[in-house]
Short mmCIF file of N, CA, C and O in Angstrom, two decimals:
data_model
loop_
_atom_site.label_atom_id
_atom_site.label_comp_id
_atom_site.label_asym_id
_atom_site.label_seq_id
_atom_site.Cartn_x
_atom_site.Cartn_y
_atom_site.Cartn_z
N GLN O 1 15.16 -14.43 -6.19
CA GLN O 1 14.66 -13.30 -5.41
C GLN O 1 13.29 -12.88 -5.90
O GLN O 1 12.90 -13.15 -7.03
N VAL O 2 12.57 -12.19 -5.03
CA VAL O 2 11.22 -11.75 -5.32
C VAL O 2 11.24 -10.36 -5.93
O VAL O 2 12.02 -9.49 -5.54
N ARG O 3 10.34 -10.13 -6.90
CA ARG O 3 10.13 -8.80 -7.44
C ARG O 3 8.91 -8.19 -6.77
O ARG O 3 7.87 -8.84 -6.65
N LEU O 4 9.04 -6.95 -6.32
CA LEU O 4 7.97 -6.25 -5.64
C LEU O 4 7.48 -5.10 -6.50
O LEU O 4 8.27 -4.30 -6.98
N VAL O 5 6.16 -5.02 -6.69
CA VAL O 5 5.57 -3.98 -7.52
C VAL O 5 4.43 -3.31 -6.77
O VAL O 5 3.42 -3.95 -6.47
N GLU O 6 4.59 -2.02 -6.48
CA GLU O 6 3.56 -1.25 -5.79
C GLU O 6 2.53 -0.74 -6.78
O GLU O 6 2.83 -0.48 -7.94
N SER O 7 1.31 -0.52 -6.28
CA SER O 7 0.25 0.08 -7.06
C SER O 7 -0.76 0.71 -6.12
O SER O 7 -0.72 0.48 -4.91
N GLY O 8 -1.67 1.50 -6.66
CA GLY O 8 -2.73 2.10 -5.87
C GLY O 8 -2.52 3.55 -5.50
O GLY O 8 -3.42 4.16 -4.91
N GLY O 9 -1.38 4.10 -5.83
CA GLY O 9 -1.15 5.51 -5.54
C GLY O 9 -1.99 6.40 -6.42
O GLY O 9 -2.58 5.96 -7.41
N GLY O 10 -2.05 7.67 -6.05
CA GLY O 10 -2.83 8.62 -6.82
C GLY O 10 -3.03 9.90 -6.08
O GLY O 10 -2.37 10.18 -5.08
N LEU O 11 -3.96 10.71 -6.57
CA LEU O 11 -4.29 12.00 -5.99
C LEU O 11 -5.56 11.87 -5.16
O LEU O 11 -6.57 11.34 -5.64
N VAL O 12 -5.52 12.37 -3.94
CA VAL O 12 -6.67 12.31 -3.05
C VAL O 12 -6.73 13.58 -2.22
O VAL O 12 -5.70 14.19 -1.93
N GLN O 13 -7.93 13.99 -1.86
CA GLN O 13 -8.11 15.17 -1.02
C GLN O 13 -7.82 14.85 0.44
O GLN O 13 -7.95 13.71 0.88
N ALA O 14 -7.40 15.87 1.18
CA ALA O 14 -7.17 15.69 2.60
C ALA O 14 -8.40 15.12 3.28
O ALA O 14 -9.52 15.54 3.01
N GLY O 15 -8.18 14.16 4.16
CA GLY O 15 -9.27 13.48 4.83
C GLY O 15 -9.75 12.24 4.11
O GLY O 15 -10.53 11.46 4.67
N GLY O 16 -9.29 12.05 2.89
CA GLY O 16 -9.70 10.91 2.10
C GLY O 16 -8.90 9.66 2.41
O GLY O 16 -8.04 9.65 3.31
N SER O 17 -9.17 8.61 1.65
CA SER O 17 -8.54 7.32 1.87
C SER O 17 -7.95 6.77 0.58
O SER O 17 -8.38 7.12 -0.52
N LEU O 18 -6.98 5.91 0.74
CA LEU O 18 -6.33 5.26 -0.37
C LEU O 18 -5.78 3.93 0.12
O LEU O 18 -5.37 3.82 1.27
N ARG O 19 -5.78 2.92 -0.75
CA ARG O 19 -5.19 1.64 -0.39
C ARG O 19 -4.09 1.29 -1.37
O ARG O 19 -4.32 1.18 -2.57
N LEU O 20 -2.90 1.09 -0.84
CA LEU O 20 -1.76 0.70 -1.64
C LEU O 20 -1.59 -0.81 -1.61
O LEU O 20 -1.89 -1.46 -0.60
N SER O 21 -1.11 -1.35 -2.70
CA SER O 21 -0.82 -2.78 -2.78
C SER O 21 0.61 -2.99 -3.22
O SER O 21 1.18 -2.17 -3.96
N CYS O 22 1.19 -4.07 -2.78
CA CYS O 22 2.53 -4.46 -3.19
C CYS O 22 2.49 -5.94 -3.52
O CYS O 22 2.39 -6.78 -2.62
N ALA O 23 2.53 -6.25 -4.80
CA ALA O 23 2.44 -7.62 -5.26
C ALA O 23 3.82 -8.22 -5.45
O ALA O 23 4.69 -7.62 -6.09
N ALA O 24 4.02 -9.39 -4.88
CA ALA O 24 5.28 -10.11 -5.02
C ALA O 24 5.14 -11.16 -6.11
O ALA O 24 4.11 -11.82 -6.22
N SER O 25 6.17 -11.32 -6.90
CA SER O 25 6.16 -12.32 -7.95
C SER O 25 7.53 -12.98 -8.06
O SER O 25 8.54 -12.40 -7.67
N GLY O 26 7.54 -14.18 -8.59
CA GLY O 26 8.78 -14.89 -8.78
C GLY O 26 9.41 -15.41 -7.50
O GLY O 26 10.63 -15.63 -7.45
N ARG O 27 8.58 -15.63 -6.49
CA ARG O 27 9.13 -16.09 -5.22
C ARG O 27 9.58 -17.54 -5.32
O ARG O 27 8.82 -18.41 -5.73
N THR O 28 10.81 -17.77 -4.88
CA THR O 28 11.36 -19.12 -4.80
C THR O 28 11.86 -19.42 -3.40
O THR O 28 12.33 -20.53 -3.14
N ASP O 29 11.76 -18.46 -2.51
CA ASP O 29 12.23 -18.58 -1.14
C ASP O 29 11.05 -18.38 -0.20
O ASP O 29 9.94 -18.07 -0.63
N SER O 30 11.30 -18.57 1.07
CA SER O 30 10.25 -18.36 2.06
C SER O 30 9.97 -16.88 2.25
O SER O 30 10.75 -16.02 1.86
N ARG O 31 8.83 -16.58 2.88
CA ARG O 31 8.44 -15.20 3.11
C ARG O 31 9.17 -14.61 4.32
O ARG O 31 9.62 -15.34 5.20
N TYR O 32 9.25 -13.30 4.32
CA TYR O 32 9.89 -12.57 5.41
C TYR O 32 9.02 -11.40 5.82
O TYR O 32 8.02 -11.10 5.18
N ALA O 33 9.41 -10.76 6.92
CA ALA O 33 8.72 -9.55 7.33
C ALA O 33 8.79 -8.51 6.21
O ALA O 33 9.76 -8.45 5.46
N MET O 34 7.75 -7.68 6.12
CA MET O 34 7.70 -6.67 5.09
C MET O 34 7.32 -5.32 5.69
O MET O 34 6.84 -5.25 6.82
N GLY O 35 7.53 -4.28 4.93
CA GLY O 35 7.22 -2.96 5.44
C GLY O 35 6.96 -1.95 4.34
O GLY O 35 7.22 -2.21 3.16
N TRP O 36 6.44 -0.82 4.75
CA TRP O 36 6.23 0.32 3.87
C TRP O 36 7.12 1.47 4.33
O TRP O 36 7.21 1.75 5.52
N PHE O 37 7.74 2.14 3.37
CA PHE O 37 8.53 3.33 3.59
C PHE O 37 8.04 4.41 2.64
O PHE O 37 7.37 4.12 1.65
N ARG O 38 8.39 5.64 2.93
CA ARG O 38 8.00 6.72 2.03
C ARG O 38 9.10 7.77 1.97
O ARG O 38 9.90 7.91 2.89
N GLN O 39 9.13 8.50 0.87
CA GLN O 39 10.12 9.54 0.68
C GLN O 39 9.48 10.74 -0.01
O GLN O 39 8.99 10.62 -1.13
N ALA O 40 9.50 11.87 0.67
CA ALA O 40 8.99 13.11 0.11
C ALA O 40 10.14 13.87 -0.53
O ALA O 40 11.31 13.66 -0.18
N PRO O 41 9.86 14.76 -1.48
CA PRO O 41 10.92 15.53 -2.13
C PRO O 41 11.78 16.28 -1.12
O PRO O 41 11.27 16.95 -0.23
N GLY O 42 13.09 16.14 -1.24
CA GLY O 42 14.01 16.82 -0.36
C GLY O 42 14.17 16.21 1.02
O GLY O 42 14.86 16.79 1.86
N LYS O 43 13.55 15.07 1.26
CA LYS O 43 13.63 14.44 2.56
C LYS O 43 14.18 13.02 2.44
O LYS O 43 14.17 12.42 1.37
N GLU O 44 14.66 12.51 3.56
CA GLU O 44 15.15 11.14 3.61
C GLU O 44 13.99 10.15 3.59
O GLU O 44 12.87 10.47 4.00
N ARG O 45 14.27 8.96 3.11
CA ARG O 45 13.27 7.90 3.16
C ARG O 45 12.99 7.55 4.62
O ARG O 45 13.91 7.38 5.42
N GLU O 46 11.71 7.44 4.97
CA GLU O 46 11.34 7.17 6.34
C GLU O 46 10.44 5.95 6.47
O GLU O 46 9.68 5.62 5.56
N PHE O 47 10.53 5.32 7.61
CA PHE O 47 9.72 4.15 7.91
C PHE O 47 8.27 4.54 8.13
O PHE O 47 7.98 5.57 8.75
N VAL O 48 7.35 3.71 7.65
CA VAL O 48 5.92 3.95 7.82
C VAL O 48 5.28 2.85 8.65
O VAL O 48 4.64 3.12 9.66
N ALA O 49 5.44 1.61 8.22
CA ALA O 49 4.79 0.49 8.91
C ALA O 49 5.49 -0.81 8.56
O ALA O 49 6.11 -0.93 7.50
N ALA O 50 5.37 -1.80 9.44
CA ALA O 50 5.96 -3.11 9.21
C ALA O 50 5.01 -4.19 9.69
O ALA O 50 4.16 -3.96 10.56
N ILE O 51 5.18 -5.38 9.14
CA ILE O 51 4.35 -6.52 9.50
C ILE O 51 5.19 -7.78 9.45
O ILE O 51 6.06 -7.93 8.59
N ASN O 52 4.95 -8.69 10.39
CA ASN O 52 5.74 -9.90 10.44
C ASN O 52 5.28 -10.91 9.39
O ASN O 52 4.34 -10.66 8.63
N THR O 53 5.94 -12.05 9.35
CA THR O 53 5.70 -13.03 8.30
C THR O 53 4.26 -13.53 8.27
O THR O 53 3.65 -13.62 7.19
N SER O 54 3.72 -13.86 9.42
CA SER O 54 2.37 -14.41 9.49
C SER O 54 1.29 -13.34 9.42
O SER O 54 0.13 -13.66 9.17
N GLY O 55 1.65 -12.09 9.66
CA GLY O 55 0.69 -11.01 9.60
C GLY O 55 -0.05 -10.73 10.89
O GLY O 55 -1.01 -9.96 10.89
N ASP O 56 0.39 -11.30 11.99
CA ASP O 56 -0.29 -11.11 13.26
C ASP O 56 0.40 -10.11 14.18
O ASP O 56 -0.01 -9.95 15.33
N SER O 57 1.43 -9.45 13.68
CA SER O 57 2.13 -8.43 14.46
C SER O 57 2.48 -7.27 13.55
O SER O 57 3.07 -7.46 12.48
N THR O 58 2.11 -6.06 13.97
CA THR O 58 2.37 -4.87 13.17
C THR O 58 3.01 -3.79 14.00
O THR O 58 2.92 -3.78 15.24
N TYR O 59 3.65 -2.84 13.32
CA TYR O 59 4.31 -1.73 13.98
C TYR O 59 4.22 -0.52 13.07
O TYR O 59 4.38 -0.63 11.86
N TYR O 60 3.96 0.66 13.67
CA TYR O 60 3.73 1.87 12.90
C TYR O 60 4.58 3.03 13.39
O TYR O 60 4.87 3.15 14.59
N ALA O 61 4.92 3.91 12.47
CA ALA O 61 5.51 5.17 12.84
C ALA O 61 4.45 6.01 13.55
O ALA O 61 3.26 5.92 13.25
N ASP O 62 4.89 6.83 14.50
CA ASP O 62 3.95 7.65 15.25
C ASP O 62 3.12 8.56 14.35
O ASP O 62 1.96 8.84 14.65
N SER O 63 3.69 8.99 13.26
CA SER O 63 3.02 9.93 12.37
C SER O 63 1.81 9.34 11.67
O SER O 63 0.94 10.09 11.21
N VAL O 64 1.73 8.02 11.58
CA VAL O 64 0.62 7.38 10.88
C VAL O 64 -0.22 6.49 11.78
O VAL O 64 -1.25 5.97 11.34
N LYS O 65 0.20 6.30 13.01
CA LYS O 65 -0.51 5.42 13.93
C LYS O 65 -1.96 5.88 14.11
O LYS O 65 -2.22 7.06 14.35
N GLY O 66 -2.88 4.94 13.99
CA GLY O 66 -4.29 5.25 14.12
C GLY O 66 -4.95 5.63 12.82
O GLY O 66 -6.18 5.67 12.74
N ARG O 67 -4.16 5.91 11.79
CA ARG O 67 -4.70 6.30 10.49
C ARG O 67 -4.42 5.25 9.42
O ARG O 67 -5.25 5.04 8.53
N PHE O 68 -3.26 4.62 9.49
CA PHE O 68 -2.85 3.64 8.49
C PHE O 68 -2.94 2.23 9.07
O PHE O 68 -2.73 2.03 10.27
N THR O 69 -3.22 1.26 8.21
CA THR O 69 -3.25 -0.14 8.61
C THR O 69 -2.48 -0.97 7.60
O THR O 69 -2.81 -0.96 6.41
N ILE O 70 -1.47 -1.68 8.07
CA ILE O 70 -0.70 -2.56 7.20
C ILE O 70 -1.25 -3.98 7.35
O ILE O 70 -1.62 -4.41 8.44
N SER O 71 -1.32 -4.70 6.25
CA SER O 71 -1.80 -6.08 6.27
C SER O 71 -1.16 -6.84 5.13
O SER O 71 -0.54 -6.25 4.24
N ARG O 72 -1.29 -8.15 5.16
CA ARG O 72 -0.77 -8.96 4.07
C ARG O 72 -1.67 -10.16 3.84
O ARG O 72 -2.31 -10.67 4.76
N ASP O 73 -1.73 -10.58 2.60
CA ASP O 73 -2.47 -11.76 2.20
C ASP O 73 -1.45 -12.72 1.60
O ASP O 73 -1.06 -12.58 0.44
N ASN O 74 -1.01 -13.66 2.40
CA ASN O 74 0.05 -14.55 1.95
C ASN O 74 -0.41 -15.49 0.84
O ASN O 74 0.40 -15.95 0.04
N ALA O 75 -1.70 -15.79 0.79
CA ALA O 75 -2.22 -16.62 -0.29
C ALA O 75 -2.06 -15.93 -1.63
O ALA O 75 -1.84 -16.59 -2.66
N LYS O 76 -2.17 -14.60 -1.64
CA LYS O 76 -1.97 -13.81 -2.85
C LYS O 76 -0.56 -13.23 -2.93
O LYS O 76 -0.22 -12.60 -3.93
N ASP O 77 0.22 -13.43 -1.87
CA ASP O 77 1.57 -12.89 -1.78
C ASP O 77 1.56 -11.38 -2.04
O ASP O 77 2.33 -10.86 -2.85
N THR O 78 0.67 -10.70 -1.34
CA THR O 78 0.47 -9.27 -1.53
C THR O 78 0.44 -8.54 -0.19
O THR O 78 -0.18 -9.00 0.76
N LEU O 79 1.10 -7.40 -0.15
CA LEU O 79 1.14 -6.52 1.01
C LEU O 79 0.24 -5.33 0.75
O LEU O 79 0.17 -4.83 -0.38
N TYR O 80 -0.44 -4.85 1.79
CA TYR O 80 -1.35 -3.72 1.64
C TYR O 80 -1.04 -2.63 2.66
O TYR O 80 -0.50 -2.88 3.73
N LEU O 81 -1.43 -1.41 2.31
CA LEU O 81 -1.40 -0.31 3.25
C LEU O 81 -2.69 0.49 3.07
O LEU O 81 -2.85 1.18 2.06
N GLN O 82 -3.60 0.36 4.02
CA GLN O 82 -4.83 1.14 4.02
C GLN O 82 -4.53 2.48 4.67
O GLN O 82 -4.12 2.53 5.83
N MET O 83 -4.76 3.55 3.94
CA MET O 83 -4.43 4.90 4.40
C MET O 83 -5.72 5.70 4.54
O MET O 83 -6.38 5.99 3.55
N ASN O 84 -6.07 6.06 5.77
CA ASN O 84 -7.26 6.84 6.05
C ASN O 84 -6.88 8.19 6.63
O ASN O 84 -5.77 8.38 7.12
N SER O 85 -7.83 9.12 6.61
CA SER O 85 -7.61 10.46 7.15
C SER O 85 -6.31 11.06 6.65
O SER O 85 -5.50 11.59 7.41
N LEU O 86 -6.11 10.99 5.36
CA LEU O 86 -4.86 11.44 4.76
C LEU O 86 -4.65 12.94 4.93
O LEU O 86 -5.60 13.72 4.89
N LYS O 87 -3.40 13.30 5.12
CA LYS O 87 -2.99 14.68 5.30
C LYS O 87 -2.02 15.08 4.20
O LYS O 87 -1.34 14.23 3.63
N PRO O 88 -1.91 16.37 3.90
CA PRO O 88 -0.95 16.80 2.88
C PRO O 88 0.48 16.33 3.18
O PRO O 88 1.23 16.05 2.24
N GLU O 89 0.84 16.25 4.44
CA GLU O 89 2.18 15.81 4.80
C GLU O 89 2.42 14.32 4.53
O GLU O 89 3.54 13.84 4.66
N ASP O 90 1.38 13.59 4.16
CA ASP O 90 1.54 12.20 3.75
C ASP O 90 2.00 12.09 2.30
O ASP O 90 2.31 10.99 1.84
N THR O 91 2.02 13.19 1.59
CA THR O 91 2.44 13.19 0.19
C THR O 91 3.88 12.70 0.08
O THR O 91 4.79 13.24 0.71
N ALA O 92 4.08 11.67 -0.73
CA ALA O 92 5.41 11.06 -0.88
C ALA O 92 5.32 9.93 -1.89
O ALA O 92 4.23 9.53 -2.30
N VAL O 93 6.47 9.42 -2.26
CA VAL O 93 6.53 8.16 -2.99
C VAL O 93 6.61 7.05 -1.95
O VAL O 93 7.48 7.08 -1.07
N TYR O 94 5.72 6.10 -2.05
CA TYR O 94 5.66 5.01 -1.09
C TYR O 94 6.29 3.75 -1.68
O TYR O 94 5.99 3.36 -2.81
N TYR O 95 7.16 3.12 -0.89
CA TYR O 95 7.88 1.93 -1.32
C TYR O 95 7.58 0.76 -0.39
O TYR O 95 7.51 0.94 0.83
N CYS O 96 7.43 -0.42 -0.94
CA CYS O 96 7.34 -1.61 -0.10
C CYS O 96 8.71 -2.27 -0.04
O CYS O 96 9.54 -2.11 -0.94
N ASN O 97 8.92 -3.00 1.04
CA ASN O 97 10.23 -3.58 1.30
C ASN O 97 10.11 -4.97 1.88
O ASN O 97 9.21 -5.26 2.66
N GLU O 98 11.02 -5.82 1.47
CA GLU O 98 11.18 -7.14 2.06
C GLU O 98 12.67 -7.43 2.13
O GLU O 98 13.30 -7.71 1.11
N GLY O 99 13.24 -7.34 3.32
CA GLY O 99 14.66 -7.50 3.48
C GLY O 99 15.41 -6.43 2.70
O GLY O 99 15.21 -5.24 2.90
N ALA O 100 16.27 -6.87 1.79
CA ALA O 100 17.04 -5.95 0.97
C ALA O 100 16.34 -5.58 -0.33
O ALA O 100 16.89 -4.83 -1.14
N LEU O 101 15.12 -6.08 -0.54
CA LEU O 101 14.39 -5.85 -1.78
C LEU O 101 13.45 -4.67 -1.65
O LEU O 101 12.79 -4.49 -0.63
N TRP O 102 13.36 -3.89 -2.73
CA TRP O 102 12.48 -2.73 -2.78
C TRP O 102 11.66 -2.72 -4.06
O TRP O 102 12.13 -3.17 -5.11
N GLY O 103 10.44 -2.22 -3.96
CA GLY O 103 9.64 -2.00 -5.14
C GLY O 103 10.05 -0.71 -5.81
O GLY O 103 10.96 0.00 -5.36
N GLN O 104 9.37 -0.37 -6.90
CA GLN O 104 9.72 0.82 -7.67
C GLN O 104 9.09 2.09 -7.10
O GLN O 104 9.50 3.19 -7.46
N GLY O 105 8.12 1.94 -6.23
CA GLY O 105 7.47 3.07 -5.60
C GLY O 105 6.19 3.48 -6.31
O GLY O 105 6.05 3.30 -7.52
N THR O 106 5.27 4.05 -5.55
CA THR O 106 4.03 4.58 -6.11
C THR O 106 3.76 5.94 -5.47
O THR O 106 3.90 6.11 -4.26
N GLN O 107 3.40 6.90 -6.30
CA GLN O 107 3.21 8.28 -5.83
C GLN O 107 1.86 8.46 -5.15
O GLN O 107 0.82 8.09 -5.69
N VAL O 108 1.89 9.06 -3.98
CA VAL O 108 0.68 9.45 -3.26
C VAL O 108 0.72 10.95 -3.07
O VAL O 108 1.67 11.49 -2.50
N THR O 109 -0.31 11.63 -3.56
CA THR O 109 -0.40 13.07 -3.43
C THR O 109 -1.70 13.44 -2.73
O THR O 109 -2.77 13.06 -3.20
N VAL O 110 -1.59 14.16 -1.64
CA VAL O 110 -2.75 14.58 -0.86
C VAL O 110 -2.90 16.09 -0.98
O VAL O 110 -1.99 16.83 -0.58
N SER O 111 -4.00 16.52 -1.53
CA SER O 111 -4.23 17.94 -1.76
C SER O 111 -4.98 18.58 -0.60
O SER O 111 -5.62 17.90 0.21
N SER O 112 -4.93 19.92 -0.56
CA SER O 112 -5.56 20.78 0.44
C SER O 112 -4.66 20.96 1.65
O SER O 112 -4.35 22.06 2.06
#
């Protein structure tokens, strides 16, 4: 199985940008569709964005559509989430997912 490790989280002001990465390692199987989820304190984990195996098809939650862009670099076996025009309500721990596998999460905090 693949290990997924998120990075790139941090503190940013409202209206700012951040790029999250999810690096896969130890892959011995073929690639699958991947996605980003997030969980804010006291709330359920929610879907953010998904991308198919080849990276030519994406899907977004309405709350982030037009602001976030999901992409993947299969040569590097890395998933990305470009986050623009960030809002305080985007504050959450962001997790990457591939099938039943989850990363450890990375904290994103948007101030103002």
